[in-house]
Each structure stands twice: as structure tokens, then as C-alpha cells.
Coordinates of C-alpha atoms in Angstrom, one line a residue:
X1 CA -1.8 -15.2 -16.0
X2 CA -1.4 -11.6 -14.9
X3 CA 2.0 -10.0 -14.7
X4 CA 2.2 -7.7 -11.7
X5 CA 4.6 -4.8 -11.0
X6 CA 4.5 -3.6 -7.4
X7 CA 5.2 0.0 -6.4
X8 CA 6.3 0.5 -2.8
X9 CA 6.4 4.0 -1.4
X10 CA 8.8 4.0 1.5
X11 CA 10.3 7.5 1.5
X12 CA 8.5 9.0 4.6
X13 CA 10.5 11.0 7.1
X14 CA 9.1 9.0 10.1
X15 CA 7.9 12.2 11.9
X16 CA 5.4 10.3 14.1
X17 CA 8.1 7.8 14.9
X18 CA 10.3 10.6 16.3
X19 CA 12.4 10.8 13.1
X20 CA 13.1 7.1 12.9
X21 CA 12.7 5.8 9.3
X22 CA 10.0 3.1 9.4
X23 CA 11.3 0.9 6.6
X24 CA 14.5 0.2 8.6
X25 CA 12.8 -0.6 11.9
X26 CA 13.2 -4.3 12.8
X27 CA 10.3 -6.5 13.7
X28 CA 11.1 -10.1 14.5
X29 CA 14.7 -9.5 13.4
X30 CA 13.7 -8.3 9.9
X31 CA 13.3 -4.7 8.6
X32 CA 9.7 -3.6 8.2
X33 CA 10.3 -3.0 4.4
X34 CA 11.5 -6.6 3.9
X35 CA 8.3 -7.9 5.6
X36 CA 6.2 -5.6 3.4
X37 CA 7.7 -6.9 0.1
X38 CA 8.1 -10.6 1.0
X39 CA 4.5 -11.7 0.3
X40 CA 4.8 -10.2 -3.2
X41 CA 8.2 -11.6 -4.0
X42 CA 6.8 -15.1 -3.0
X43 CA 4.4 -14.9 -6.0
X44 CA 5.2 -16.1 -9.5
X45 CA 3.0 -13.5 -11.1
X46 CA 5.1 -10.6 -9.6
X47 CA 7.6 -9.7 -12.2
X48 CA 9.0 -6.5 -10.7
X49 CA 9.0 -4.6 -7.4
X50 CA 10.1 -0.9 -7.4
X51 CA 10.7 0.5 -4.0
X52 CA 10.8 4.3 -3.7
X53 CA 13.2 4.9 -0.7
X54 CA 14.4 8.1 0.8
X55 CA 17.4 9.1 2.9
X56 CA 20.4 7.2 4.0
X57 CA 20.7 3.5 4.9
X58 CA 21.4 0.2 3.2
X59 CA 18.6 -0.4 0.8
X60 CA 19.6 -4.1 0.2
X61 CA 19.4 -4.8 3.9
X62 CA 16.0 -3.1 4.2
X63 CA 14.4 -4.6 1.1
X64 CA 16.4 -7.8 0.6
X65 CA 18.0 -9.1 -2.5
X66 CA 15.9 -10.4 -5.4
X67 CA 16.5 -10.0 -9.1
X68 CA 13.0 -8.5 -9.5
X69 CA 13.5 -5.8 -6.9
X70 CA 14.9 -2.4 -7.6
X71 CA 15.3 0.6 -5.3
X72 CA 14.8 4.2 -6.7
X73 CA 14.8 7.6 -5.1
X74 CA 11.6 8.6 -3.3
X75 CA 9.6 11.7 -4.0
X76 CA 8.7 14.7 -1.7
X77 CA 5.2 13.3 -1.2
X78 CA 3.5 9.9 -1.3
X79 CA 2.1 10.6 -4.7
X80 CA 5.6 11.7 -5.9
X81 CA 7.1 8.4 -4.7
X82 CA 4.3 6.3 -6.3
X83 CA 4.4 8.2 -9.6
X84 CA 8.2 8.2 -9.7
X85 CA 8.3 4.5 -9.1
X86 CA 5.7 3.9 -11.8
X87 CA 7.9 5.9 -14.2
X88 CA 10.7 3.4 -13.5
X89 CA 8.7 0.3 -14.3
X90 CA 10.6 -1.7 -16.9
X91 CA 8.6 -4.9 -17.2
X92 CA 5.6 -5.9 -19.4
X93 CA 3.3 -6.0 -16.3
X94 CA -0.4 -5.5 -17.1
X95 CA -1.3 -5.0 -13.4
X96 CA 0.1 -2.4 -11.0
X97 CA -0.1 -2.9 -7.3
X98 CA 0.8 -0.3 -4.7
X99 CA 1.7 -1.3 -1.2
X100 CA 2.9 0.8 1.7
X101 CA 6.5 0.1 2.7
X102 CA 5.5 0.5 6.3
X103 CA 2.7 -2.1 6.2
X104 CA 4.5 -5.4 7.0
X105 CA 1.8 -8.0 6.9
X106 CA -0.4 -7.9 3.8
X107 CA -2.7 -11.0 3.8
X108 CA -1.9 -13.3 0.9
X109 CA -5.6 -14.0 0.3
X110 CA -6.3 -10.3 0.0
X111 CA -3.4 -9.9 -2.5
X112 CA -4.8 -12.7 -4.5
X113 CA -8.3 -11.2 -4.8
X114 CA -7.0 -7.6 -5.5
X115 CA -4.8 -8.9 -8.4
X116 CA -7.7 -11.0 -9.7
X117 CA -10.0 -8.0 -9.8
X118 CA -7.4 -5.8 -11.5
X119 CA -6.8 -8.5 -14.1
X120 CA -10.6 -8.4 -14.8
X121 CA -10.5 -4.6 -15.3
X122 CA -11.4 -3.2 -11.9
X123 CA -9.5 -1.3 -9.3
X124 CA -9.2 -3.1 -6.0
X125 CA -8.5 -1.8 -2.5
X126 CA -7.7 -3.8 0.6
X127 CA -9.5 -2.6 3.7
X128 CA -11.6 -3.4 6.7
X129 CA -15.2 -2.3 7.5
X130 CA -15.5 0.5 10.1
X131 CA -16.4 -0.8 13.5
X132 CA -16.5 2.6 15.3
X133 CA -19.0 5.2 14.6
X134 CA -17.5 7.9 12.4
X135 CA -18.3 11.6 12.8
X136 CA -17.8 14.3 10.2
X137 CA -17.0 17.8 11.6
X138 CA -16.6 21.3 10.4
X139 CA -13.5 23.4 10.9
X140 CA -14.4 24.3 14.4
X141 CA -14.8 20.6 15.5
X142 CA -18.6 20.7 15.5
X143 CA -20.3 17.5 14.4
X144 CA -22.2 18.0 11.1
X145 CA -22.9 14.4 10.1
X146 CA -22.8 10.8 11.4
X147 CA -22.5 8.6 8.3
X148 CA -24.1 5.2 8.3
X149 CA -21.3 2.9 9.6
X150 CA -22.3 -0.1 7.4
X151 CA -21.2 1.9 4.3
X152 CA -17.7 2.9 5.6
X153 CA -14.4 1.1 5.3
X154 CA -10.9 1.8 6.4
X155 CA -8.7 1.7 3.3
X156 CA -5.4 -0.1 3.5
X157 CA -3.0 -1.4 0.9
X158 CA -2.4 -3.2 -1.4
X159 CA -4.3 -1.1 -3.9
X160 CA -4.2 -2.8 -7.4
X161 CA -5.3 -1.6 -10.8
X162 CA -5.1 -2.4 -14.5
X163 CA -1.9 -0.8 -15.8
X164 CA -3.5 1.4 -18.5
X165 CA -6.1 2.7 -16.0
X166 CA -3.4 3.5 -13.5
X167 CA -1.3 5.3 -16.1
X168 CA -4.2 7.5 -17.0
X169 CA -4.9 8.3 -13.3
X170 CA -1.3 9.3 -12.7
X171 CA -1.2 11.5 -15.8
X172 CA -4.5 13.1 -14.8
X173 CA -3.3 13.9 -11.3
X174 CA -0.1 15.4 -12.6
X175 CA -1.8 17.5 -15.2
X176 CA -4.3 18.8 -12.5
X177 CA -1.5 19.5 -10.0
X178 CA -3.0 17.0 -7.5
X179 CA -1.0 15.0 -4.9
X180 CA -3.5 12.3 -3.7
X181 CA -2.6 10.4 -0.6
X182 CA -4.7 7.4 -1.7
X183 CA -4.1 5.7 -5.0
X184 CA -7.7 4.6 -5.5
X185 CA -9.0 8.2 -5.2
X186 CA -7.1 9.2 -8.3
X187 CA -8.6 6.2 -10.2
X188 CA -12.1 7.0 -8.9
X189 CA -11.7 10.5 -10.2
X190 CA -11.7 9.0 -13.7
X191 CA -15.1 7.4 -13.1
X192 CA -13.6 3.9 -13.0
X193 CA -15.0 1.1 -10.8
X194 CA -13.0 0.4 -7.7
X195 CA -14.0 -2.4 -5.3
X196 CA -13.2 -3.0 -1.6
X197 CA -11.5 -6.3 -0.7
X198 CA -11.7 -7.5 2.9
X199 CA -8.3 -7.6 4.6
X200 CA -7.5 -7.8 8.3
X201 CA -6.7 -5.7 11.3
X202 CA -3.3 -7.4 11.3
X203 CA -2.5 -5.5 8.1
X204 CA -1.4 -2.6 10.2
X205 CA 0.7 0.3 9.1
X206 CA 3.7 1.1 11.3
X207 CA 3.1 4.8 12.1
X208 CA 3.9 5.3 15.8
X209 CA 6.1 3.5 18.3
X210 CA 3.1 1.5 19.8
X211 CA 2.6 -0.1 16.4
X212 CA 5.9 -1.8 16.6
X213 CA 4.9 -3.5 19.8
X214 CA 1.6 -4.6 18.3
X215 CA 3.4 -6.0 15.2
X216 CA 5.8 -7.9 17.5
X217 CA 2.8 -9.3 19.4
X218 CA 1.2 -10.5 16.2
X219 CA 4.4 -12.4 15.3
X220 CA 4.7 -13.8 18.8
X221 CA 1.2 -15.2 18.7
X222 CA 1.5 -16.5 15.1
X223 CA -1.3 -14.2 13.9
X224 CA 0.6 -13.3 10.7

């Protein structure tokens, strides 16, 4: 069986939430961060969860109490938080999963498939196929391309990788002075195969105040 370490970047300043720190926002009476880690802590193959948290606040209240869970200081960017959390992994985990601390409802079936693929040697990214037509523009806002929609996905998390591959990707990004905002992109840069795994629109990321209302509605309607 795979042994999984989960890295949870949760150090954002919450600028688009008016300065409110997203991990501490309550949905259904529980902090967003606790929702985000709960599906992972429910799994027997998860041996460690490292949360990169920034600012003040009670981390135990936000993340919960579990012997496998540790809170470390966050970085000054998403990559800084992810890489810093990876540096603090203490377990024998052979699979590394990254999940946004502001994404409260990761589907268990998606987590299953991502971990299975990583255990088989591939990268795996949760996401949903694009339903809107996507336009690519130049710096002046002029449309220069309309990519075929059937090839486009919206990437979410979890994003899951074999540990040795993830370690090489982090080292490459650091040596190149890169700060990727997407974990899969730094693995793709090594030429490794990364596969999309269907998730759900309910796997939303709490980014703006309206997202909190949507998340509450999902709970009220038993959609998550």
C-alpha cells in the first residue's frame, strides 16, 4: 500500500477576501482548513499532513488535532509554502499529495485515483473539463487564439506525485529560480507524464466572499 504525505499550502494573505485569512473562515461551523484536511486524515494510507500556515491564529483550531498533522510556517509564495512543507516531511511516504488549504471539499474518489496513479509512477491532477469557450489574448486584450475546448481542463487540487519525482521537481525549480503557482507544471518541466483526474465543481476554492455562500449551499443541499 502507498504511504502518503500531504502538503497543504495555507499561508495566503486573503487579499481577495478583504484581508480575511481563508483557512480560518468557518463553513458549517468548521474552519475551511479543517474541511480541507479531513478527507485525507480519514485515510489509512495518509501517514503525515504538513500544513504551511501564515500569520496569527490558533492552528489547532483551524486544522484540528491529529497525531499525523503538523503545522509549519508558510513561505512568501505558494511555491515557498509547498517546498518548505516538503522540506519538513519526516515520514517514509513514497507519495506526495499537495492540496490547497482553501479548497474544503476534495472528492474522496478523486483522491483515490490521484494516489493510485502516483503509486504507479505518474503525476495526477484533479480537475474539471472546461465548459466555457476560452480565449487567449495579447497584452492589449486582443484575442489571438481560441483553443479547442475539448482539450482544456481547469486544474484543481489534490495534485499527487511519486516522492522522488516531486523532489527532483522542487530542486529544479529552486535551482532555476522559479516560483510555479501549479505543482504539476514543475513536474511537467522535467518531461514526466502527468494525467488529469476528473473531480467536481463542488471542489471549489474559497477565494472571494461569494465562494463562502456557495460552499454553505453545497453543505445545506448535501452535495458534499
